[in-house]
Amino acid sequence: KKKDGSPNQYGINMIHAIMGCADVGQLTTKMINAHTHIAPELTNKRIGLVLQKTLKTKTNGQNTYSFDILLSFVAQTRQTLEEKLKGLPPEIIDKKFARLQDKDERKNAPATYHQQYQSEYPGDDVFFG
């Protein structure tokens, strides 16, 4: 859920894509301790993830970074869920890697770098239809 309590559609779509890549039809939750919950159906499943490094500025002015999941894929075949379901050869991952750059959200970052990258990313609809 988002901070405002509404569903996080991107997160829901990502979980569904991961489930599809792992051949898991339904998830359950198992509590390990008060702060840790797992989905046992995904335990020991191999899933590929395309991660993007996002450069950020902390509130104290220091630079930091995070990694965001852009795309999941079947680790053994390198197929995205869409390619797997349609019986297509794996092509999307290599195309994504060819264009992948760090995303710069730092304060005082060069505007052209940030704007150029944003216009290049097609959005989630391409991958999660």
Short mmCIF file of C-alpha atoms in Angstrom, two decimals:
data_model
loop_
_atom_site.label_atom_id
_atom_site.label_comp_id
_atom_site.label_asym_id
_atom_site.label_seq_id
_atom_site.Cartn_x
_atom_site.Cartn_y
_atom_site.Cartn_z
CA LYS A 1 0.00 0.00 0.00
CA LYS A 2 1.00 3.58 -0.52
CA LYS A 3 1.45 6.01 2.36
CA ASP A 4 -2.09 7.30 1.77
CA GLY A 5 -3.48 3.75 2.14
CA SER A 6 -4.34 3.27 -1.54
CA PRO A 7 -3.11 0.17 -3.41
CA ASN A 8 0.36 0.41 -4.94
CA GLN A 9 -0.42 -0.81 -8.46
CA TYR A 10 3.25 -0.90 -9.49
CA GLY A 11 4.06 -3.10 -6.50
CA ILE A 12 1.09 -5.38 -7.16
CA ASN A 13 2.10 -5.76 -10.82
CA MET A 14 5.70 -6.51 -9.81
CA ILE A 15 4.60 -9.22 -7.36
CA HIS A 16 2.38 -10.79 -10.03
CA ALA A 17 5.25 -10.75 -12.53
CA ILE A 18 7.60 -12.37 -9.99
CA MET A 19 4.97 -15.02 -9.23
CA GLY A 20 4.55 -15.75 -12.95
CA CYS A 21 8.30 -16.01 -13.52
CA ALA A 22 8.53 -18.44 -10.59
CA ASP A 23 5.48 -20.50 -11.69
CA VAL A 24 3.68 -19.67 -8.43
CA GLY A 25 -0.10 -19.33 -8.64
CA GLN A 26 -0.86 -18.03 -5.16
CA LEU A 27 1.07 -16.62 -2.21
CA THR A 28 0.57 -17.08 1.50
CA THR A 29 2.29 -15.30 4.35
CA LYS A 30 4.31 -16.95 7.08
CA MET A 31 5.45 -14.87 10.05
CA ILE A 32 9.05 -15.56 11.02
CA ASN A 33 9.09 -12.96 13.81
CA ALA A 34 7.30 -9.70 14.61
CA HIS A 35 9.18 -7.83 11.87
CA THR A 36 9.65 -10.54 9.24
CA HIS A 37 7.06 -12.16 6.99
CA ILE A 38 7.85 -14.42 4.03
CA ALA A 39 5.98 -16.03 1.16
CA PRO A 40 7.04 -19.70 1.47
CA GLU A 41 6.00 -20.39 -2.14
CA LEU A 42 8.91 -18.23 -3.32
CA THR A 43 11.50 -19.86 -1.06
CA ASN A 44 14.41 -21.26 -3.12
CA LYS A 45 12.87 -20.06 -6.40
CA ARG A 46 15.32 -18.54 -8.89
CA ILE A 47 14.07 -15.23 -10.26
CA GLY A 48 16.04 -12.70 -12.29
CA LEU A 49 15.70 -9.02 -11.49
CA VAL A 50 16.81 -5.96 -13.43
CA LEU A 51 17.76 -3.35 -10.84
CA GLN A 52 18.24 0.35 -11.42
CA LYS A 53 20.49 2.46 -9.22
CA THR A 54 18.83 5.73 -8.22
CA LEU A 55 21.09 8.52 -6.98
CA LYS A 56 19.47 10.66 -4.29
CA THR A 57 20.21 13.45 -1.83
CA LYS A 58 19.50 12.92 1.87
CA THR A 59 17.78 15.65 3.86
CA ASN A 60 21.18 16.50 5.41
CA GLY A 61 22.62 17.13 1.92
CA GLN A 62 24.70 13.95 1.65
CA ASN A 63 24.44 11.82 -1.47
CA THR A 64 23.01 8.33 -1.23
CA TYR A 65 21.50 5.73 -3.55
CA SER A 66 18.92 2.98 -3.71
CA PHE A 67 18.16 0.10 -6.03
CA ASP A 68 14.72 -0.26 -7.59
CA ILE A 69 13.32 -3.34 -9.33
CA LEU A 70 12.53 -2.47 -12.94
CA LEU A 71 11.75 -5.89 -14.31
CA SER A 72 11.63 -9.53 -13.27
CA PHE A 73 12.43 -12.44 -15.54
CA VAL A 74 12.77 -16.23 -15.59
CA ALA A 75 16.38 -16.74 -14.47
CA GLN A 76 16.93 -19.93 -16.46
CA THR A 77 15.68 -18.57 -19.81
CA ARG A 78 16.02 -14.76 -19.42
CA GLN A 79 12.40 -14.43 -20.60
CA THR A 80 10.10 -11.82 -19.11
CA LEU A 81 6.68 -13.04 -18.05
CA GLU A 82 5.17 -11.65 -21.27
CA GLU A 83 7.74 -13.49 -23.41
CA LYS A 84 7.19 -16.69 -21.41
CA LEU A 85 3.39 -16.56 -21.75
CA LYS A 86 3.54 -15.80 -25.48
CA GLY A 87 6.29 -18.34 -26.19
CA LEU A 88 8.62 -15.61 -27.47
CA PRO A 89 12.42 -15.71 -27.38
CA PRO A 90 14.14 -13.65 -24.66
CA GLU A 91 14.84 -10.16 -26.05
CA ILE A 92 13.46 -7.57 -23.62
CA ILE A 93 16.14 -8.06 -20.94
CA ASP A 94 19.03 -7.44 -23.36
CA LYS A 95 17.27 -4.37 -24.78
CA LYS A 96 16.71 -3.05 -21.26
CA PHE A 97 20.35 -3.58 -20.29
CA ALA A 98 21.52 -1.78 -23.43
CA ARG A 99 19.65 1.39 -22.34
CA LEU A 100 20.04 1.10 -18.58
CA GLN A 101 21.65 4.04 -16.77
CA ASP A 102 21.70 5.31 -13.22
CA LYS A 103 18.67 7.47 -12.50
CA ASP A 104 19.76 10.78 -10.99
CA GLU A 105 17.30 12.35 -8.54
CA ARG A 106 19.92 14.30 -6.58
CA LYS A 107 19.30 17.91 -5.77
CA ASN A 108 21.42 20.12 -8.04
CA ALA A 109 21.87 17.24 -10.51
CA PRO A 110 22.40 18.28 -14.14
CA ALA A 111 18.88 18.81 -15.51
CA THR A 112 19.68 17.47 -18.96
CA TYR A 113 20.79 14.08 -17.60
CA HIS A 114 17.62 13.65 -15.54
CA GLN A 115 15.28 14.87 -18.29
CA GLN A 116 16.95 12.76 -20.97
CA TYR A 117 16.64 9.62 -18.88
CA GLN A 118 12.99 10.24 -18.00
CA SER A 119 11.99 10.66 -21.63
CA GLU A 120 13.74 7.41 -22.51
CA TYR A 121 11.84 5.14 -20.06
CA PRO A 122 8.62 3.80 -21.64
CA GLY A 123 6.86 3.04 -18.35
CA ASP A 124 5.42 -0.03 -16.67
CA ASP A 125 2.71 -0.67 -19.26
CA VAL A 126 5.27 -2.12 -21.67
CA PHE A 127 6.22 -4.83 -19.19
CA PHE A 128 3.08 -5.51 -17.23
CA GLY A 129 0.33 -4.76 -19.79
#
